[in-house]
């Protein structure tokens, strides 16, 4: 897309700029205030570029409220001060129901009211308080709360926040108006921001509030412009004109002027309605798209507010009913290695129990050793714990001042705390893993399921529910135990009838006759997938030479690099694993020796593509048989393809084969090629 030409005259440019500003502003408003875009990002960018070009050519046409000013300005050396015309006060807190009942009673007493007071309930957003000054409808100054009277001038930064109108919408706007509200980063924006920072190797923000604070404190507003800040208004400070007689009415005006007013805000009659509103919001806390730390209740009637007045620090007409905090401090009693279903060992902090967000927490994950070292958490440390939503509690910081003098960093154990096998961290990997995959009780269910899976020993009827029961009743501790299962035991499991028990026993019997690649794959060695298993089998021919192979010998195998070789060697060096392999052999699990290397095999070096449905075998079986004879099966047809095997309703691959003149085989021809010969498997 080429940018439109510049207008011919200054006059035309001025009119075009005016129209563009209106347009951009409108789309901005739809997107950032109502989450309801009407044009694509590309179209929006193109309008913006056109306006920028005009302003660059006629700099005197640039206005303070131009949307181009949202990209940020050159860095300031420090923030100057702003004085708030009306102080930015704080709020009194309520921590329990009784506090709210008392608040309501005081108000009724002071106002000499018998009936219910009308309140407005608002989520208390956990961000930063900001005051925006508008003169003749144009944003002229923005300040932080500071000490309530004097704050820092963050005008350049607030101009970059898209939900802040640079000019109030509508015709009737006060000459002077201070708009008050909270700057936040919404949860999904926060996660996106942290992901970006992770990618750029920058320090992660502990929570959305810190991220918002850090973003507003930028001296370089171009940086602020890159942060996903949102401004929610919750009221006004000074206004040159009266704004009606209710707070709800003021919020309606603010919405008309183009501000984002929280959609959860509700009018409530009487304190019981306030309590219900609070309970409901606490319940929905996790599904809101921003963090809240309380609910604010405000007397709706502005005249009544006047009568109630202020204490030195807070209005008498409002109260913040706090939510259970999501962060708390506590002590790390110990760090424990926790072995997961896949053998990954995670350091977990065992905490002195503490209430976080309404739940007692006594454990927090430290994710992995890199994370643990980065945070430098040690046993005995005093730490901040955070619980956001349903996620596992996390340690967000350590209080180093309170660290015991004899504290030492925690080290990962060298043997698995569950089964005593070796613990290994492969080069280039983050996780430490228990190498006793076949014996470790923490990994049993996963190991048995993998061993029985379709591409491994393919034991029909051995699903998750059955394996779970077998493992939980300790009938199966390793895959080898499967083969000593007997009919009455199996039939006694939940969801097992006589018939399905018969079938399972038969399937187990049949599964003993397997292939070396399937067996190797089924062992669940880290980094040994089907292809590697196949290569190992081709290279060594049988299991025993693999058991004996050194890492140097293993890297001779195609597709096996040093990390994979290390993983294989350590797996087979583990005596527990060898015991299980022996037990499997004793149970009658066997496979034919793999004859010859790939290139000497009958189909050595030949590549096949399978398409359509075959009648006498599945595609997986065909693949296995072709590979067993040294052939290769790939997914797409190219000039290098030797044969395309076309079954029923073959599609575009067949067309491609024809256009490239690749020989096409039907099922019969394939069977002949596999030719009565037993495949290597
Ligand atoms: S009203 C005089 N409403 O909470 C009334 N404050 O603890 C002043 N806050 O500094 C504030 N959401 O930063 C009000 N809906 C809301 C709020 C809210 C968050 C913050 C605000 C204020 C602090 C007071």
mmCIF file of N, CA and C and ligand atoms in Angstrom, residues 87-93 122-130 145 180-182 233-235 265 293 296 298 310 313-315 317-318 320 322, ligand 1:
data_model
loop_
_atom_site.group_PDB
_atom_site.id
_atom_site.type_symbol
_atom_site.label_atom_id
_atom_site.label_comp_id
_atom_site.label_asym_id
_atom_site.label_seq_id
_atom_site.Cartn_x
_atom_site.Cartn_y
_atom_site.Cartn_z
ATOM 1 N N UNK A 87 -7.274 18.253 46.598
ATOM 2 C CA UNK A 87 -6.372 17.163 46.972
ATOM 3 C C UNK A 87 -6.887 15.798 46.506
ATOM 4 N N UNK A 88 -5.953 14.899 46.200
ATOM 5 C CA UNK A 88 -6.328 13.521 45.873
ATOM 6 C C UNK A 88 -6.279 12.737 47.166
ATOM 7 N N UNK A 89 -7.452 12.444 47.691
ATOM 8 C CA UNK A 89 -7.496 11.830 49.008
ATOM 9 C C UNK A 89 -7.395 10.321 48.918
ATOM 10 N N UNK A 90 -7.260 9.772 50.093
ATOM 11 C CA UNK A 90 -7.199 8.328 50.174
ATOM 12 C C UNK A 90 -8.567 7.831 50.652
ATOM 13 N N UNK A 91 -8.717 6.565 50.882
ATOM 14 C CA UNK A 91 -10.007 6.023 51.320
ATOM 15 C C UNK A 91 -9.846 5.288 52.642
ATOM 16 N N UNK A 92 -10.865 5.357 53.467
ATOM 17 C CA UNK A 92 -10.862 4.514 54.663
ATOM 18 C C UNK A 92 -11.147 3.087 54.216
ATOM 19 N N UNK A 93 -10.672 2.148 55.015
ATOM 20 C CA UNK A 93 -10.824 0.751 54.636
ATOM 21 C C UNK A 93 -11.826 0.014 55.514
ATOM 22 N N UNK A 122 -18.124 0.229 43.192
ATOM 23 C CA UNK A 122 -17.137 0.209 42.105
ATOM 24 C C UNK A 122 -16.007 -0.753 42.453
ATOM 25 N N UNK A 123 -15.522 -1.498 41.500
ATOM 26 C CA UNK A 123 -14.326 -2.295 41.765
ATOM 27 C C UNK A 123 -13.187 -1.336 42.126
ATOM 28 N N UNK A 124 -12.398 -1.694 43.113
ATOM 29 C CA UNK A 124 -11.216 -0.874 43.427
ATOM 30 C C UNK A 124 -10.051 -1.451 42.644
ATOM 31 N N UNK A 125 -9.676 -0.744 41.618
ATOM 32 C CA UNK A 125 -8.640 -1.256 40.724
ATOM 33 C C UNK A 125 -7.281 -1.144 41.387
ATOM 34 N N UNK A 126 -6.464 -2.150 41.154
ATOM 35 C CA UNK A 126 -5.136 -2.152 41.767
ATOM 36 C C UNK A 126 -4.121 -1.614 40.760
ATOM 37 N N UNK A 127 -4.039 -0.285 40.699
ATOM 38 C CA UNK A 127 -3.094 0.334 39.772
ATOM 39 C C UNK A 127 -2.552 1.606 40.380
ATOM 40 N N UNK A 128 -2.468 2.653 39.577
ATOM 41 C CA UNK A 128 -1.971 3.936 40.087
ATOM 42 C C UNK A 128 -2.976 5.039 39.851
ATOM 43 N N UNK A 129 -3.112 5.868 40.884
ATOM 44 C CA UNK A 129 -4.074 6.944 40.828
ATOM 45 C C UNK A 129 -3.504 8.104 40.013
ATOM 46 N N UNK A 130 -4.322 8.635 39.113
ATOM 47 C CA UNK A 130 -3.834 9.723 38.256
ATOM 48 C C UNK A 130 -4.922 10.785 38.133
ATOM 49 N N UNK A 145 -0.576 10.893 42.095
ATOM 50 C CA UNK A 145 -1.172 11.335 43.338
ATOM 51 C C UNK A 145 -0.138 12.027 44.235
ATOM 52 N N UNK A 180 -10.329 12.085 37.563
ATOM 53 C CA UNK A 180 -9.538 11.184 38.412
ATOM 54 C C UNK A 180 -9.786 9.732 37.999
ATOM 55 N N UNK A 181 -8.757 8.958 38.093
ATOM 56 C CA UNK A 181 -8.944 7.549 37.750
ATOM 57 C C UNK A 181 -7.694 6.733 38.025
ATOM 58 N N UNK A 182 -7.760 5.503 37.609
ATOM 59 C CA UNK A 182 -6.701 4.548 37.908
ATOM 60 C C UNK A 182 -6.092 4.025 36.608
ATOM 61 N N UNK A 233 -11.714 5.737 34.619
ATOM 62 C CA UNK A 233 -12.026 6.888 35.465
ATOM 63 C C UNK A 233 -12.965 6.464 36.586
ATOM 64 N N UNK A 234 -12.833 7.113 37.765
ATOM 65 C CA UNK A 234 -13.781 6.842 38.856
ATOM 66 C C UNK A 234 -14.319 8.116 39.491
ATOM 67 N N UNK A 235 -14.064 9.271 38.869
ATOM 68 C CA UNK A 235 -14.634 10.486 39.432
ATOM 69 C C UNK A 235 -13.944 11.734 38.934
ATOM 70 N N UNK A 265 -19.529 -1.180 37.490
ATOM 71 C CA UNK A 265 -20.046 -0.208 38.447
ATOM 72 C C UNK A 265 -21.567 -0.315 38.534
ATOM 73 N N UNK A 293 -8.337 -4.889 44.205
ATOM 74 C CA UNK A 293 -7.929 -5.201 45.574
ATOM 75 C C UNK A 293 -9.006 -4.810 46.568
ATOM 76 N N UNK A 296 -15.126 -0.285 46.215
ATOM 77 C CA UNK A 296 -15.355 1.032 46.805
ATOM 78 C C UNK A 296 -16.855 1.307 46.809
ATOM 79 N N UNK A 298 -19.552 4.357 47.433
ATOM 80 C CA UNK A 298 -19.613 5.815 47.514
ATOM 81 C C UNK A 298 -21.065 6.252 47.628
ATOM 82 N N UNK A 310 -15.140 15.637 54.842
ATOM 83 C CA UNK A 310 -13.909 14.848 54.853
ATOM 84 C C UNK A 310 -13.298 14.790 56.235
ATOM 85 N N UNK A 313 -7.756 12.807 55.952
ATOM 86 C CA UNK A 313 -7.148 12.037 54.869
ATOM 87 C C UNK A 313 -8.126 11.417 53.888
ATOM 88 N N UNK A 314 -9.387 11.334 54.279
ATOM 89 C CA UNK A 314 -10.320 10.583 53.427
ATOM 90 C C UNK A 314 -11.719 11.176 53.514
ATOM 91 N N UNK A 315 -12.497 10.963 52.448
ATOM 92 C CA UNK A 315 -13.885 11.432 52.504
ATOM 93 C C UNK A 315 -14.708 10.565 53.455
ATOM 94 N N UNK A 317 -17.767 9.994 52.871
ATOM 95 C CA UNK A 317 -18.852 9.432 52.057
ATOM 96 C C UNK A 317 -18.433 8.201 51.244
ATOM 97 N N UNK A 318 -17.208 7.737 51.464
ATOM 98 C CA UNK A 318 -16.769 6.555 50.698
ATOM 99 C C UNK A 318 -15.963 5.619 51.587
ATOM 100 N N UNK A 320 -13.441 1.786 51.234
ATOM 101 C CA UNK A 320 -12.919 0.700 50.398
ATOM 102 C C UNK A 320 -12.989 -0.591 51.204
ATOM 103 N N UNK A 322 -11.863 -4.037 51.488
ATOM 104 C CA UNK A 322 -10.730 -4.750 50.899
ATOM 105 C C UNK A 322 -11.059 -6.197 50.563
HETATM 106 S S1 LIG B 1 -12.200 6.950 44.886
HETATM 107 C C1 LIG B 1 -11.689 10.560 47.466
HETATM 108 N N1 LIG B 1 -12.646 4.843 43.398
HETATM 109 O O1 LIG B 1 -7.760 3.690 45.657
HETATM 110 C C2 LIG B 1 -11.911 9.288 46.732
HETATM 111 N N2 LIG B 1 -10.479 5.141 44.269
HETATM 112 O O2 LIG B 1 -7.264 4.056 48.542
HETATM 113 C C3 LIG B 1 -10.666 8.800 46.157
HETATM 114 N N3 LIG B 1 -8.876 3.439 43.587
HETATM 115 O O3 LIG B 1 -5.979 6.677 45.501
HETATM 116 C C4 LIG B 1 -10.650 7.601 45.415
HETATM 117 N N4 LIG B 1 -10.255 2.279 42.321
HETATM 118 O O4 LIG B 1 -5.998 5.195 43.439
HETATM 119 C C5 LIG B 1 -11.750 5.508 44.123
HETATM 120 N N5 LIG B 1 -13.171 3.051 42.009
HETATM 121 C C6 LIG B 1 -12.282 3.727 42.742
HETATM 122 C C7 LIG B 1 -10.948 3.306 42.857
HETATM 123 C C8 LIG B 1 -10.070 4.033 43.637
HETATM 124 C C9 LIG B 1 -9.013 2.375 42.785
HETATM 125 C C10 LIG B 1 -7.629 3.819 44.268
HETATM 126 C C11 LIG B 1 -7.254 5.246 44.035
HETATM 127 C C12 LIG B 1 -7.103 5.877 45.377
HETATM 128 C C13 LIG B 1 -7.001 4.693 46.271
HETATM 129 C C14 LIG B 1 -7.562 5.036 47.620
#
